[in-house]
Amino acid sequence: ESQSAAIEFALNIGYFIPLGILYGMRAKLWEAIVLALVTILGIETLQYVFYLGTFDIRDILTNFAGCMAGYGLCMKLKKQFN
């Protein structure tokens, strides 16, 4: 069970890195934070409403961490290539 939890943790972060990169291309940090939270809460709410998954705070936190990792990566790459 702990192995599947670790895999789920890694996937929750990994799935949202591209979204964070996308936000990093256009948004300021505070905008990316708000957009990420609204997007993630929207996805979690839809999963709950349509019985596609569970509304879990761990998912929200790991998805948000993935978005912010992607945003940070984008900022680092922008700084390096500009």
mmCIF file of C-alpha atoms in Angstrom:
data_model
loop_
_atom_site.group_PDB
_atom_site.id
_atom_site.type_symbol
_atom_site.label_atom_id
_atom_site.label_comp_id
_atom_site.label_asym_id
_atom_site.label_seq_id
_atom_site.Cartn_x
_atom_site.Cartn_y
_atom_site.Cartn_z
ATOM 1 C CA GLU A 1 0.000 0.000 0.000
ATOM 2 C CA SER A 2 2.805 2.470 0.756
ATOM 3 C CA GLN A 3 4.282 1.828 -2.696
ATOM 4 C CA SER A 4 0.985 2.688 -4.394
ATOM 5 C CA ALA A 5 0.709 5.806 -2.221
ATOM 6 C CA ALA A 6 4.200 6.881 -3.280
ATOM 7 C CA ILE A 7 3.331 6.311 -6.932
ATOM 8 C CA GLU A 8 0.104 8.312 -6.552
ATOM 9 C CA PHE A 9 2.063 11.106 -4.834
ATOM 10 C CA ALA A 10 4.618 11.255 -7.663
ATOM 11 C CA LEU A 11 1.947 11.130 -10.371
ATOM 12 C CA ASN A 12 -0.127 13.883 -8.728
ATOM 13 C CA ILE A 13 2.928 16.127 -8.844
ATOM 14 C CA GLY A 14 4.027 15.032 -12.315
ATOM 15 C CA TYR A 15 0.651 15.519 -13.961
ATOM 16 C CA PHE A 16 0.528 19.178 -12.955
ATOM 17 C CA ILE A 17 4.071 20.249 -13.820
ATOM 18 C CA PRO A 18 3.064 21.030 -17.447
ATOM 19 C CA LEU A 19 0.196 23.194 -16.206
ATOM 20 C CA GLY A 20 2.602 25.125 -13.992
ATOM 21 C CA ILE A 21 4.935 25.617 -16.963
ATOM 22 C CA LEU A 22 2.013 26.939 -18.982
ATOM 23 C CA TYR A 23 1.111 29.374 -16.205
ATOM 24 C CA GLY A 24 4.765 30.396 -15.963
ATOM 25 C CA MET A 25 4.764 31.471 -19.588
ATOM 26 C CA ARG A 26 2.153 34.174 -19.026
ATOM 27 C CA ALA A 27 1.298 34.706 -15.357
ATOM 28 C CA LYS A 28 2.930 36.447 -12.446
ATOM 29 C CA LEU A 29 3.520 34.335 -9.340
ATOM 30 C CA TRP A 30 0.369 35.432 -7.507
ATOM 31 C CA GLU A 31 -1.713 34.888 -10.671
ATOM 32 C CA ALA A 32 -0.251 31.406 -11.099
ATOM 33 C CA ILE A 33 -1.074 30.569 -7.486
ATOM 34 C CA VAL A 34 -4.691 31.689 -7.863
ATOM 35 C CA LEU A 35 -5.084 29.978 -11.261
ATOM 36 C CA ALA A 36 -3.565 26.749 -9.971
ATOM 37 C CA LEU A 37 -5.782 26.633 -6.897
ATOM 38 C CA VAL A 38 -8.941 27.451 -8.857
ATOM 39 C CA THR A 39 -8.108 24.849 -11.509
ATOM 40 C CA ILE A 40 -7.271 22.145 -8.971
ATOM 41 C CA LEU A 41 -10.322 22.856 -6.810
ATOM 42 C CA GLY A 42 -12.469 22.786 -9.946
ATOM 43 C CA ILE A 43 -11.081 19.410 -10.984
ATOM 44 C CA GLU A 44 -11.488 17.964 -7.495
ATOM 45 C CA THR A 45 -15.054 19.287 -7.276
ATOM 46 C CA LEU A 46 -15.957 17.774 -10.656
ATOM 47 C CA GLN A 47 -14.515 14.438 -9.556
ATOM 48 C CA TYR A 48 -16.635 14.567 -6.421
ATOM 49 C CA VAL A 49 -19.840 15.656 -8.167
ATOM 50 C CA PHE A 50 -19.601 13.047 -10.932
ATOM 51 C CA TYR A 51 -18.306 10.262 -8.670
ATOM 52 C CA LEU A 52 -15.044 10.009 -10.620
ATOM 53 C CA GLY A 53 -12.829 10.105 -7.568
ATOM 54 C CA THR A 54 -12.598 11.495 -4.090
ATOM 55 C CA PHE A 55 -12.180 15.056 -2.883
ATOM 56 C CA ASP A 56 -8.880 14.722 -1.046
ATOM 57 C CA ILE A 57 -6.745 17.473 0.470
ATOM 58 C CA ARG A 58 -3.592 15.455 -0.291
ATOM 59 C CA ASP A 59 -4.458 15.543 -3.986
ATOM 60 C CA ILE A 60 -4.969 19.297 -3.823
ATOM 61 C CA LEU A 61 -1.632 19.837 -2.078
ATOM 62 C CA THR A 62 0.367 17.544 -4.369
ATOM 63 C CA ASN A 63 -1.287 18.930 -7.503
ATOM 64 C CA PHE A 64 -0.489 22.441 -6.301
ATOM 65 C CA ALA A 65 3.108 21.407 -5.605
ATOM 66 C CA GLY A 66 3.329 20.121 -9.174
ATOM 67 C CA CYS A 67 1.997 23.395 -10.563
ATOM 68 C CA MET A 68 4.451 25.412 -8.529
ATOM 69 C CA ALA A 69 7.341 23.116 -9.513
ATOM 70 C CA GLY A 70 6.424 23.651 -13.165
ATOM 71 C CA TYR A 71 6.135 27.393 -12.628
ATOM 72 C CA GLY A 72 9.543 27.478 -10.937
ATOM 73 C CA LEU A 73 11.075 25.429 -13.748
ATOM 74 C CA CYS A 74 9.630 27.803 -16.332
ATOM 75 C CA MET A 75 10.969 30.846 -14.476
ATOM 76 C CA LYS A 76 14.415 29.269 -14.246
ATOM 77 C CA LEU A 77 14.415 28.461 -17.974
ATOM 78 C CA LYS A 78 13.163 31.942 -18.877
ATOM 79 C CA LYS A 79 15.958 33.495 -16.809
ATOM 80 C CA GLN A 80 18.564 31.229 -18.393
ATOM 81 C CA PHE A 81 17.485 31.867 -21.994
ATOM 82 C CA ASN A 82 16.767 35.604 -21.764
#
